[in-house]
mmCIF file of C-alpha atoms and ligand atoms in Angstrom:
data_model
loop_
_atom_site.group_PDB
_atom_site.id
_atom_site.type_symbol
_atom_site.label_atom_id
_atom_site.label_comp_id
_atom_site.label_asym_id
_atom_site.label_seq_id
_atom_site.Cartn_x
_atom_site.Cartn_y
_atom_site.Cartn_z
ATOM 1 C CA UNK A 172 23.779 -6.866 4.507
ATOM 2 C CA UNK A 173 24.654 -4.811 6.913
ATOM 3 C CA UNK A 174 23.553 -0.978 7.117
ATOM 4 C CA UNK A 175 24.741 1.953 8.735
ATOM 5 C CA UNK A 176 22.793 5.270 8.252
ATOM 6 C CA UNK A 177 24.751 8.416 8.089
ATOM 7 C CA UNK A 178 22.649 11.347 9.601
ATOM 8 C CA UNK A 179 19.510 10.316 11.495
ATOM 9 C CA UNK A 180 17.131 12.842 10.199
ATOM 10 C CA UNK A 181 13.776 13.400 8.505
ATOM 11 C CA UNK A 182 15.246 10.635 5.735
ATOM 12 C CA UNK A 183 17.662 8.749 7.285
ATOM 13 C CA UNK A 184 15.046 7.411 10.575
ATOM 14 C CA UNK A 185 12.233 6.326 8.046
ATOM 15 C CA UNK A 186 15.141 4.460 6.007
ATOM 16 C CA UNK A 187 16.550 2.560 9.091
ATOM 17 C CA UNK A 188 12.917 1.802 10.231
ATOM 18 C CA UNK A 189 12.262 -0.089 6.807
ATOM 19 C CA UNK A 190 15.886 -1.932 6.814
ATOM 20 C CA UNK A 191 14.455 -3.018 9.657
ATOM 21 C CA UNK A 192 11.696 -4.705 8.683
ATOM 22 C CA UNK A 193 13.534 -6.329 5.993
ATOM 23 C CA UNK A 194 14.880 -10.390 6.028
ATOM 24 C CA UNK A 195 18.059 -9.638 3.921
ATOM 25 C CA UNK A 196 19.423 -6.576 5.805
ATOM 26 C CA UNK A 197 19.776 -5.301 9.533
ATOM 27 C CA UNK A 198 20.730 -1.767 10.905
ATOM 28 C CA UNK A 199 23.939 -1.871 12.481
ATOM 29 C CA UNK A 200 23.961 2.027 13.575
ATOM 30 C CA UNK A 201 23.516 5.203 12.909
ATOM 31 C CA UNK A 202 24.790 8.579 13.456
ATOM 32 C CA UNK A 203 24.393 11.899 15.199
ATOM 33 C CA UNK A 204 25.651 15.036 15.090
ATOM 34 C CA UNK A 205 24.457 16.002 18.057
ATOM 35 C CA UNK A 206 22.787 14.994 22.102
ATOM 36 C CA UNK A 207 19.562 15.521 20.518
ATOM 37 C CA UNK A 208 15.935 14.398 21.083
ATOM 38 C CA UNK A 209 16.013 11.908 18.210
ATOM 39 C CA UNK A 210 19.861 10.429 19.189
ATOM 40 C CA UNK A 211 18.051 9.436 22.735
ATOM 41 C CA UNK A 212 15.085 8.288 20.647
ATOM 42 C CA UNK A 213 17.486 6.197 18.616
ATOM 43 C CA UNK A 214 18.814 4.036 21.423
ATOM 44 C CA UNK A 215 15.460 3.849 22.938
ATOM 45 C CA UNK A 216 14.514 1.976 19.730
ATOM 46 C CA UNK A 217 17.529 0.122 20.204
ATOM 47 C CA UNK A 218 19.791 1.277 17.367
ATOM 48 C CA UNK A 219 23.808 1.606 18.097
ATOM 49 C CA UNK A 220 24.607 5.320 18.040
ATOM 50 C CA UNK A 221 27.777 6.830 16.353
ATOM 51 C CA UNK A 222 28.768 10.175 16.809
ATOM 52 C CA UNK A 223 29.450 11.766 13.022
ATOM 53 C CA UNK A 224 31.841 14.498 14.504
ATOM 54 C CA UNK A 225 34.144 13.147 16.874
ATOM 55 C CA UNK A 226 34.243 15.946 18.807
ATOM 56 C CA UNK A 227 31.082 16.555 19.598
ATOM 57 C CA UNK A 228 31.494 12.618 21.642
ATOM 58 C CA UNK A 229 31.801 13.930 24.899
ATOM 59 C CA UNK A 230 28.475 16.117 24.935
ATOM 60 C CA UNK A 231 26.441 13.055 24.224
ATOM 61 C CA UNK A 232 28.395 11.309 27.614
ATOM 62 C CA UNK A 233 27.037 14.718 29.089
ATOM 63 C CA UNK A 234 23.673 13.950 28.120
ATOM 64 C CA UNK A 235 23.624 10.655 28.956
ATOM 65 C CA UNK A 236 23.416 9.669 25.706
ATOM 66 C CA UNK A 237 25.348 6.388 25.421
ATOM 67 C CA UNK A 238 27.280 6.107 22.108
ATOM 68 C CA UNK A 239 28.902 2.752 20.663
ATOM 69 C CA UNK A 240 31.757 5.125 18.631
ATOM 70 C CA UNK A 241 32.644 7.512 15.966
ATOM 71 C CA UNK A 242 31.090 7.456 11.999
ATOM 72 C CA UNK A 243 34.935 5.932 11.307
ATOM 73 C CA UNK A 244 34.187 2.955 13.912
ATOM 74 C CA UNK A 245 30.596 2.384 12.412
ATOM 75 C CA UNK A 246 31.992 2.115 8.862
ATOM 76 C CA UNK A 247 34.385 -0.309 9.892
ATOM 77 C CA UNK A 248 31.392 -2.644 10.555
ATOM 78 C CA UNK A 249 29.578 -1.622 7.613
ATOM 79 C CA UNK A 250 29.162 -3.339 4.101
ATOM 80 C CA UNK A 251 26.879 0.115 3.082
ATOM 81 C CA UNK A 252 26.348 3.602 4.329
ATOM 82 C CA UNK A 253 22.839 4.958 3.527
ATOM 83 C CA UNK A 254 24.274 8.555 3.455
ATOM 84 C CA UNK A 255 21.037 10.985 4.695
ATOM 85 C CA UNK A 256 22.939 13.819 5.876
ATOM 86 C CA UNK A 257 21.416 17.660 5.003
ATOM 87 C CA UNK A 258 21.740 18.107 1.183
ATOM 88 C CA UNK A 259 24.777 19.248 -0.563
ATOM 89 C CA UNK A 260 26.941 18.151 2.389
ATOM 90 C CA UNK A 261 26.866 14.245 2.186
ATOM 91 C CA UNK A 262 28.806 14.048 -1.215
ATOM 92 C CA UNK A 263 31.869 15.651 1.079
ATOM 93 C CA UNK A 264 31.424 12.258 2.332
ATOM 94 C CA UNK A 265 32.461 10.251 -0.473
ATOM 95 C CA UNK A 266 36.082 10.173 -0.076
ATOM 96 C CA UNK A 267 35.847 8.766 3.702
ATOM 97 C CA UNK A 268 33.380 5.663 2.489
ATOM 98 C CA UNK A 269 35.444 5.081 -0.449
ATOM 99 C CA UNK A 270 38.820 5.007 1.500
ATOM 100 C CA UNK A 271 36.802 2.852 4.235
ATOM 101 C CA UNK A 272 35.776 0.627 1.565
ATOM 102 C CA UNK A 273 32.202 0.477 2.210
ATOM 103 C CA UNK A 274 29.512 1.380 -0.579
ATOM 104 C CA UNK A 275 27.363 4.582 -0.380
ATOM 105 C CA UNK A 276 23.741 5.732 -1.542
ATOM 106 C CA UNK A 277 23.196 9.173 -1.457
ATOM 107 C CA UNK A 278 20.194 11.513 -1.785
ATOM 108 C CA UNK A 279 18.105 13.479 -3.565
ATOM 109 C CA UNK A 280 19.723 17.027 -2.018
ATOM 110 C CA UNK A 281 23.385 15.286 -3.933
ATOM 111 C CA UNK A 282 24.106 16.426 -7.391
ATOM 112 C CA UNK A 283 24.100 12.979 -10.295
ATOM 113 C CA UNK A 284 27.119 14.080 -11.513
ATOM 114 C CA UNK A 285 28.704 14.283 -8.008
ATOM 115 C CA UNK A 286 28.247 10.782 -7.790
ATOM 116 C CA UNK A 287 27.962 9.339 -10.820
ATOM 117 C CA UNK A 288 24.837 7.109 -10.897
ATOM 118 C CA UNK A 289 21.075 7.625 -9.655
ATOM 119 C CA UNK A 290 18.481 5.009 -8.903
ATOM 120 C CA UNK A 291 14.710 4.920 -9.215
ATOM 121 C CA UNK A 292 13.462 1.157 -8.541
ATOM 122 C CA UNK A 293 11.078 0.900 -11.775
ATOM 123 C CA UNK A 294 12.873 2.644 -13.648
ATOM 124 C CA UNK A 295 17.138 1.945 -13.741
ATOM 125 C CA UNK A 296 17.439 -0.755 -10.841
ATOM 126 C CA UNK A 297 19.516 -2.833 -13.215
ATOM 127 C CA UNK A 298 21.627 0.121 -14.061
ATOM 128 C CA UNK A 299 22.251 -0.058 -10.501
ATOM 129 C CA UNK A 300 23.568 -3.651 -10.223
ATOM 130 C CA UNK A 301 26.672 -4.121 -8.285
ATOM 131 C CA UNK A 302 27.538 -0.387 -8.278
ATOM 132 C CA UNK A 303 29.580 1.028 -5.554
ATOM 133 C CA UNK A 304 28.200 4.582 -5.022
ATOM 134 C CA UNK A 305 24.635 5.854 -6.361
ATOM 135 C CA UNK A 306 21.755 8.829 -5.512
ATOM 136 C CA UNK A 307 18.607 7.403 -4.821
ATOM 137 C CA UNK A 308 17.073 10.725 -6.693
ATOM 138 C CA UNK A 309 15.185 13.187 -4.988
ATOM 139 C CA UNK A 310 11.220 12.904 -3.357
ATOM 140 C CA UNK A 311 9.686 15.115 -6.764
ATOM 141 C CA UNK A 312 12.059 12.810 -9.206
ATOM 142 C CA UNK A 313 11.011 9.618 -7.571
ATOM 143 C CA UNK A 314 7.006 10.496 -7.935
ATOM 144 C CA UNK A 315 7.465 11.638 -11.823
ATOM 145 C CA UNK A 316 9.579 8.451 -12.420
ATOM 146 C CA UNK A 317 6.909 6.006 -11.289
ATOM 147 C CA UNK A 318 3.974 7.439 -12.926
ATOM 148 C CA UNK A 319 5.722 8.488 -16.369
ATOM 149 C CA UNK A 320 7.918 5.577 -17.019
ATOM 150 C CA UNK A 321 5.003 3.224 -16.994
ATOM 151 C CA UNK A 322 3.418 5.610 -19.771
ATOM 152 C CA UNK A 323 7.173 4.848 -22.051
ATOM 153 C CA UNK A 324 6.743 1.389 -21.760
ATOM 154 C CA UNK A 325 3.788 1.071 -22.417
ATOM 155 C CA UNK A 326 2.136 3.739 -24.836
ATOM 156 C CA UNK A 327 5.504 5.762 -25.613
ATOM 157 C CA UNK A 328 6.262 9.452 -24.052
ATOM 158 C CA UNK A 329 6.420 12.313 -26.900
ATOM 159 C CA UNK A 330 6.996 15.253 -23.901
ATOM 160 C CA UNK A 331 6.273 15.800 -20.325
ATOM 161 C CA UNK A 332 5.139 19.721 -19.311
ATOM 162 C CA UNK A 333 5.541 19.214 -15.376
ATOM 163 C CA UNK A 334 4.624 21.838 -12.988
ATOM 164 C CA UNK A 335 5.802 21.169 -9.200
ATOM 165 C CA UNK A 336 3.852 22.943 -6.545
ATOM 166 C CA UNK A 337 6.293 21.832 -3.526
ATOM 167 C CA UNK A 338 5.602 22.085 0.283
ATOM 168 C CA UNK A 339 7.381 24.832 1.932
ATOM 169 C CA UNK A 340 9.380 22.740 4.228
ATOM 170 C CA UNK A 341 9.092 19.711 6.245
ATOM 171 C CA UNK A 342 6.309 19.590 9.104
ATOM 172 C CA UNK A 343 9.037 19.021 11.454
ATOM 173 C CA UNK A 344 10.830 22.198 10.433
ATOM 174 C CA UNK A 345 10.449 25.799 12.756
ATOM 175 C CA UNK A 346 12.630 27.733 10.696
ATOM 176 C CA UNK A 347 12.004 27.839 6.321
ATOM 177 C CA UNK A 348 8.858 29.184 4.739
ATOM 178 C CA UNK A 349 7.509 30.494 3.081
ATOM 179 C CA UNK A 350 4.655 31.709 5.403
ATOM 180 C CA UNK A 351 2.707 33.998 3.120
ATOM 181 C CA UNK A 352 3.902 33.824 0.071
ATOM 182 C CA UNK A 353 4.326 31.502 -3.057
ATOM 183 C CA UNK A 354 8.225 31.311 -4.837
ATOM 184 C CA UNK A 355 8.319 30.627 -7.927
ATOM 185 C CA UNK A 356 11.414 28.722 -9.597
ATOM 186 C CA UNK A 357 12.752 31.493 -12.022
ATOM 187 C CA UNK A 358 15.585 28.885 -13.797
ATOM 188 C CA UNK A 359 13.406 26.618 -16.852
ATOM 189 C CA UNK A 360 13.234 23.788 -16.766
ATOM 190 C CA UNK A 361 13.496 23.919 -12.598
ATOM 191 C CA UNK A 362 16.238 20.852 -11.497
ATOM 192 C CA UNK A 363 13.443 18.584 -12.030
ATOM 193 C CA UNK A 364 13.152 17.577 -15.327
ATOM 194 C CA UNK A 365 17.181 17.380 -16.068
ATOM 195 C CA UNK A 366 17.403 15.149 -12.492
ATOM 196 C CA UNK A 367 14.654 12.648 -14.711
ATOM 197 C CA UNK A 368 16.647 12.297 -16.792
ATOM 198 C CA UNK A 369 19.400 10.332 -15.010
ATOM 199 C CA UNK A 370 17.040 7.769 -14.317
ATOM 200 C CA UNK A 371 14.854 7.698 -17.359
ATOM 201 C CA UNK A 372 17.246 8.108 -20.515
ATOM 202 C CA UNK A 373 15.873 9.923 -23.360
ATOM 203 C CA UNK A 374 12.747 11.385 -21.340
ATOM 204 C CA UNK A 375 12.376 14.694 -22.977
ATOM 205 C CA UNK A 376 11.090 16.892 -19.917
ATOM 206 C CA UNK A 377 9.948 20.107 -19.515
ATOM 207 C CA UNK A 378 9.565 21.916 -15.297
ATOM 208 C CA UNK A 379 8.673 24.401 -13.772
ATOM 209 C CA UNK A 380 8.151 24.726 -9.968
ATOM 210 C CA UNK A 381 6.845 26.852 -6.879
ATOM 211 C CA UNK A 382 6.931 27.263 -3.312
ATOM 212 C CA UNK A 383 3.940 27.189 -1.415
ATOM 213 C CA UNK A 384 2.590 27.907 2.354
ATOM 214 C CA UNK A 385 2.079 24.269 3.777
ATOM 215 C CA UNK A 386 3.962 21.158 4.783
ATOM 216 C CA UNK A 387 1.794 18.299 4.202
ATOM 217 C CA UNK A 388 2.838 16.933 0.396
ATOM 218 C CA UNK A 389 3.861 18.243 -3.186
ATOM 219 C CA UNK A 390 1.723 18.746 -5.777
ATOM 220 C CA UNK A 391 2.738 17.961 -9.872
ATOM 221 C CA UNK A 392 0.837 18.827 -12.283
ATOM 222 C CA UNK A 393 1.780 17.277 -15.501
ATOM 223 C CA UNK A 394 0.706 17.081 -19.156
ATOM 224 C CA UNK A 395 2.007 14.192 -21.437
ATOM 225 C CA UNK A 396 2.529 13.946 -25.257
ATOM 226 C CA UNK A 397 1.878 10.511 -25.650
ATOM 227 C CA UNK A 398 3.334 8.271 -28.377
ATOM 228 C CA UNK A 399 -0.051 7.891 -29.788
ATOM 229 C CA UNK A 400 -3.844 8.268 -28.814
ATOM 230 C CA UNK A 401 -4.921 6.749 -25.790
ATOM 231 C CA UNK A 402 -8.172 7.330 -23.284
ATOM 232 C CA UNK A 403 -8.304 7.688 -19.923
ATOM 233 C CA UNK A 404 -9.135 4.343 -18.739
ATOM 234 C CA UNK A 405 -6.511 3.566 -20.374
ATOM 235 C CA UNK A 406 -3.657 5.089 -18.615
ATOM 236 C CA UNK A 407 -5.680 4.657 -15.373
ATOM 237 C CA UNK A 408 -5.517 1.331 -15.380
ATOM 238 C CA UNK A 409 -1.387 1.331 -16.440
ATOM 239 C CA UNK A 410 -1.317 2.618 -12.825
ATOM 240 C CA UNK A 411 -3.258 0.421 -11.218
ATOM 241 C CA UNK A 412 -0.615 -2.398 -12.045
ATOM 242 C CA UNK A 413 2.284 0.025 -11.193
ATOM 243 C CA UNK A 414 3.787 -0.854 -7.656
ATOM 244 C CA UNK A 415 3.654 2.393 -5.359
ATOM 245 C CA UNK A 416 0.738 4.650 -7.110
ATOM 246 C CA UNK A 417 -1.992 4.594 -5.355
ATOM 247 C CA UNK A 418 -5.179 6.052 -7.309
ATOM 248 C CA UNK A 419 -7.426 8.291 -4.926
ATOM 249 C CA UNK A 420 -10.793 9.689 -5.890
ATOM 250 C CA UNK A 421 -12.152 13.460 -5.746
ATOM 251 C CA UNK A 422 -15.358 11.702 -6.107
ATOM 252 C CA UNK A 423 -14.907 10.215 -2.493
ATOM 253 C CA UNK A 424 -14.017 13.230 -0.739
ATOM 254 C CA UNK A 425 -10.059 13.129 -1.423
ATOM 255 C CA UNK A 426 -10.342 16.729 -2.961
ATOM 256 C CA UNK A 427 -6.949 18.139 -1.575
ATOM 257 C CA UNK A 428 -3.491 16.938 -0.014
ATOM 258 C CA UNK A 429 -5.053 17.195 3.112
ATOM 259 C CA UNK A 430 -7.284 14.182 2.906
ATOM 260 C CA UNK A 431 -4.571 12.306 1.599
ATOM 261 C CA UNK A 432 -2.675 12.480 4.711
ATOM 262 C CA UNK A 433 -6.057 12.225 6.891
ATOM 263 C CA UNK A 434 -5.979 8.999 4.660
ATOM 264 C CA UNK A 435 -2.690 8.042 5.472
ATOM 265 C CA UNK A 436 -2.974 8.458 9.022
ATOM 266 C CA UNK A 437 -6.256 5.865 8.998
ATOM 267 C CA UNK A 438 -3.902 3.813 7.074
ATOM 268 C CA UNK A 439 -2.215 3.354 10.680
ATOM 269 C CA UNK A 440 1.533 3.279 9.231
ATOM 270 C CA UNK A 441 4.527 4.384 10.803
ATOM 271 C CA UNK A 442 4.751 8.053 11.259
ATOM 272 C CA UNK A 443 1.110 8.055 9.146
ATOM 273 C CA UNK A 444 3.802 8.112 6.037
ATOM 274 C CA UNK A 445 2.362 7.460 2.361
ATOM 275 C CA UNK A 446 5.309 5.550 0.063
ATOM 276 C CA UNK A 447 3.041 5.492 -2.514
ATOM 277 C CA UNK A 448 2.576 8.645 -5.279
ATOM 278 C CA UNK A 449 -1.109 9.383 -4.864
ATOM 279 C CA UNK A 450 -2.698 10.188 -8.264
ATOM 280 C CA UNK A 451 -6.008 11.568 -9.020
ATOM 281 C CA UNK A 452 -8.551 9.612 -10.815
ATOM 282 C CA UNK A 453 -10.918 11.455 -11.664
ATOM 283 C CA UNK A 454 -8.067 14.192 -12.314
ATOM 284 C CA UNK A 455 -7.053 11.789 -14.968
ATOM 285 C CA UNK A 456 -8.171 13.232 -18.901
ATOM 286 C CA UNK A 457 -6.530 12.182 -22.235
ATOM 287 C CA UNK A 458 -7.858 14.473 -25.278
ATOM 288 C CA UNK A 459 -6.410 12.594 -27.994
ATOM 289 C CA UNK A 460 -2.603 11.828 -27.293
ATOM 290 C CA UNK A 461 -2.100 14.218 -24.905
ATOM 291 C CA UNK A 462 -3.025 13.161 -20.851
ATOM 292 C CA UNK A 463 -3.391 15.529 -17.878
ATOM 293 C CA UNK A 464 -3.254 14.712 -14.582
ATOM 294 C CA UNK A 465 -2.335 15.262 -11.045
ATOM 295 C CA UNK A 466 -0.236 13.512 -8.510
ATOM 296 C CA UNK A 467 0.981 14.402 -4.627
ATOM 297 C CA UNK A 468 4.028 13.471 -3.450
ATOM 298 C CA UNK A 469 4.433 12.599 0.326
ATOM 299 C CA UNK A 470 8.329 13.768 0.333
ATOM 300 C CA UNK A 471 9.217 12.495 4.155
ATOM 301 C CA UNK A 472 8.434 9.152 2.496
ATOM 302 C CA UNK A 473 8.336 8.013 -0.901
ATOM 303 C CA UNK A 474 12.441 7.359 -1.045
ATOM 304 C CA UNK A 475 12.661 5.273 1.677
ATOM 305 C CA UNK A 476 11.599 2.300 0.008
ATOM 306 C CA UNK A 477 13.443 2.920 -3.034
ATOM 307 C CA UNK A 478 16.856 3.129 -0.796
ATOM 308 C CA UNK A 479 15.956 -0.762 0.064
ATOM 309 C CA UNK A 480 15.500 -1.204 -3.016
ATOM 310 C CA UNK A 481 19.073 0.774 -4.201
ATOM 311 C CA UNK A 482 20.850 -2.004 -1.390
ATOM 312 C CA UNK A 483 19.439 -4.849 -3.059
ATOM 313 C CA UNK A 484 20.786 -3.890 -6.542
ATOM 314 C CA UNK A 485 24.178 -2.619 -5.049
ATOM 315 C CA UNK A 486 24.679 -6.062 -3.606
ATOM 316 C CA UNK A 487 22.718 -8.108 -6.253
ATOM 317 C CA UNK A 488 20.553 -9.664 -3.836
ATOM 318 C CA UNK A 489 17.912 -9.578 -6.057
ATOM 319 C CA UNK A 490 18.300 -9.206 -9.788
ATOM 320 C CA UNK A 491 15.048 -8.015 -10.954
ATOM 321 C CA UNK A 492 13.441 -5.178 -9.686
ATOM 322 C CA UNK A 493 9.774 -6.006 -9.310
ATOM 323 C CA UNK A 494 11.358 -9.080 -7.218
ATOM 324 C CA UNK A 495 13.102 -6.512 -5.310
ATOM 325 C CA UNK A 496 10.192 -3.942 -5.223
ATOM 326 C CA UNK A 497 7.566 -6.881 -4.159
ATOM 327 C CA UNK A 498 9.715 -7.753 -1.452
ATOM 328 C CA UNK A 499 10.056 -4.021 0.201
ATOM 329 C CA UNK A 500 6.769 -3.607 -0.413
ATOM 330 C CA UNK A 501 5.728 -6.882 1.620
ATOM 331 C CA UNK A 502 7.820 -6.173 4.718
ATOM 332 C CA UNK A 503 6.730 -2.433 4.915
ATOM 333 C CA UNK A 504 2.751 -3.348 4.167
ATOM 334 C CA UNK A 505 2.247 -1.123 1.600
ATOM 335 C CA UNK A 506 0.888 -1.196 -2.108
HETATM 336 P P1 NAD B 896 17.311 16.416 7.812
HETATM 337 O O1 NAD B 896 17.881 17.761 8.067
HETATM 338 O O2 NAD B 896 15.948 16.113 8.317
HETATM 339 O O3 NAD B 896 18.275 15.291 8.373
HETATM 340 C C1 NAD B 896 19.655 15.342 8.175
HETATM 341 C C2 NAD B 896 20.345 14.697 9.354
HETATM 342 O O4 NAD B 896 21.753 14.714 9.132
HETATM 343 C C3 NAD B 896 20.082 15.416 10.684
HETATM 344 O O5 NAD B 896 19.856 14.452 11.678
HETATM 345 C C4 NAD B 896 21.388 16.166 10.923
HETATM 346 O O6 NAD B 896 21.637 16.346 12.300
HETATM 347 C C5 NAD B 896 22.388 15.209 10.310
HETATM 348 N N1 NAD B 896 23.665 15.835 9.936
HETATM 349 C C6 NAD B 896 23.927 17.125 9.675
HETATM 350 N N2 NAD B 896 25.230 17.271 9.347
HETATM 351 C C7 NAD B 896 25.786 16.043 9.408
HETATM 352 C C8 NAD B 896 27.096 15.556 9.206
HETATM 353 N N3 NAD B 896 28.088 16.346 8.837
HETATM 354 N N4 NAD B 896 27.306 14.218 9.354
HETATM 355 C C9 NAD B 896 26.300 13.382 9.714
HETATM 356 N N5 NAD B 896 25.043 13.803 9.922
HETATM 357 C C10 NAD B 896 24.795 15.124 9.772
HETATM 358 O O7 NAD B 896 17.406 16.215 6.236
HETATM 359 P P2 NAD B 896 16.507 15.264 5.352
HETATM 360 O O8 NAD B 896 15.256 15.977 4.993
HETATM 361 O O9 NAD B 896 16.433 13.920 5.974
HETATM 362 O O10 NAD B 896 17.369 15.215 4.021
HETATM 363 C C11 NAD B 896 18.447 14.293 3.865
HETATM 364 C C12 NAD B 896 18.687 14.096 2.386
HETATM 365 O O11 NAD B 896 17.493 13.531 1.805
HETATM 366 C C13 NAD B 896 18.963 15.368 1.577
HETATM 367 O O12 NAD B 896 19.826 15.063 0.519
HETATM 368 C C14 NAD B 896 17.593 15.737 1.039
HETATM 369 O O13 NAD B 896 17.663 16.531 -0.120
HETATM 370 C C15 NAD B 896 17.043 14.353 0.741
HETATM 371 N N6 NAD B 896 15.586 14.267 0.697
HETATM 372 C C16 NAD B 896 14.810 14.942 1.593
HETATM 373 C C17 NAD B 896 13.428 14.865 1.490
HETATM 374 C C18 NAD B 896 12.548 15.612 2.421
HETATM 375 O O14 NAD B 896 11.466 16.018 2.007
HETATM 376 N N7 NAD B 896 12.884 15.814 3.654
HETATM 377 C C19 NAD B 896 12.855 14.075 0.496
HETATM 378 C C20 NAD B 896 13.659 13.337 -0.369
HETATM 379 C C21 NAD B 896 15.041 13.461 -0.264
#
């Protein structure tokens, strides 16, 4: 299939690196807005460039920047648009790919009901089968999907009480915060739970959420009303046959989100990025049917190989989603 990527940012670069490495899909370009340090990064790697506003065409010539064509040439060449523009703006989008007649996953930063469908890869793939326009949901969705719906299938889900305790911003970001100071959510349930729900149907979710002073991951704490009683072992070892969770230990000096991404970076992937939701072992306890635990979410990263996943299913290259999951997770050499 062939790929363009709308908005070459923080999501949209780790998303065409993975295409990439896949054998069913290639990049064919992908947009800036503007002459910046990542457009001349992007044709160093060897990507086509597009300019997404037209206007703005001549100030990449300026900079030397060569450019193959506008977002409306790129789409022409295009069977799907991985749109990974700022959030909020890319459903203004929808219109042009739909007129151009070329499918379209959004992100997290979209609203469901702006688009119609979501996608999580263990969790609705098949939902996702053939569909024209979908959300692969958001960074904090995608880590509660993979470690609860394992728990439905197979024990049964009561509740979830999830707290998020998400990063400030992005390391890559100068200008949000906080600095010195923690937000709390005031709306219950936080967007959270309610965005769960579009990709795991009947998942009766409580969240709350806060802001806090670092970059590196987010942090969920969750407590589960299981269908019946279970033990710890139990649900530990549901995980360790779910693709993309990754079980780390306090035990072995992985006390914090920061050894997690000291972790990741001796993992020696691209951009030291963890796909996988990292989940606590020994932060694992069940007391009768009800299971605590902790997980961190590295949010540059987890989605990206869910969107490979999303093109699959849009395109039916691969009807099952373990097939489909197994496959991403070959090519990008992780678990
Ligand atoms: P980003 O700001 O890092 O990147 C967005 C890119 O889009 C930038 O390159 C920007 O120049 C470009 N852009 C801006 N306006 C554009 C336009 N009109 N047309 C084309 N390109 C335009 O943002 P991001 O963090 O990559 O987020 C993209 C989407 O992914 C959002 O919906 C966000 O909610 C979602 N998401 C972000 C994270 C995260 O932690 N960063 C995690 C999961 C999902």
């Amino acid at each position: 299939m062939k790929v363009a990527i709308n908005g070459y940012g923080t999501i949209g670069k780790r998303v065409a690196d993975a295409v990439s490495l896949q054998d069913d899909m290639e990049i064919v370009g992908v947009t800036k807005t503007r002459p910046t340090i990542e457009a001349r990064m992007a044709v160093e790697k060897g990507f086509d460039l597009y300019v997404a506003i037209p206007e703005n065409r001549v100030k990449f010539e300026e900079a030397g920047i060569p450019v193959k064509g506008t977002l409306d040439d790129l789409l022409k060449i295009a069977d799907v648009v991985v749109d990974c523009t700022p959030g909020k703006l890319g459903v203004n989008n929808l219109e042009t790919y739909r007129k151009a007649g070329v499918k379209a996953i959004f992100q997290g930063g979209e609203k469901h009901e702006a688009v119609g469908c979501s996608f999580n890869s263990l969790s609705n793939y098949s939902q996702n089968l053939g569909v024209d326009h979908t959300r692969v949901v958001s960074c904090n969705t995608t880590g509660l999907a993979r470690t609860i719906f394992p728990l439905v299938k197979e024990i049964g889900v009561r509740k979830v009480y999830a707290t998020m305790v998400r990063r400030g911003t992005d390391p890559n970001d100068s200008k949000k915060g906080p600095m010195n100071a923690i937000i709390p959510v005031l709306k219950v349930p936080s967007h959270h739970g309610p965005d769960l729900k579009t990709v795991i149907e009947n998942i009766d979710i409580d969240t709350m959420a806060v802001a806090v002073p670092t970059t590196l991951m987010h942090l969920h704490c969750n407590v589960v009303i299981l269908d019946r009683p279970a033990t710890s072992e139990e649900v530990i070892s549901i995980w360790e046959n779910t693709p993309r969770v990754k079980l780390v230990d306090g035990g072995e000096g992985v006390i914090s989100t920061a050894q997690i991404m000291e972790m990741a970076r001796d993992l020696k992937r691209g951009r030291s990025d963890l796909n996988e939701i990292a989940v606590w072992r020994d932060g694992v306890h069940v007391v009768g049917d009800t299971l605590y635990y902790y997980q961190a979410i590295h949010q540059e990263s987890d989605v990206v190989p869910e969107n490979v996943d999303c093109i699959r299913a849009m395109f039916r290259l691969t009807e099952d989603n373990l097939g489909s999951i197994l496959k991403t997770n070959k090519a990008l050499g992780i678990d």
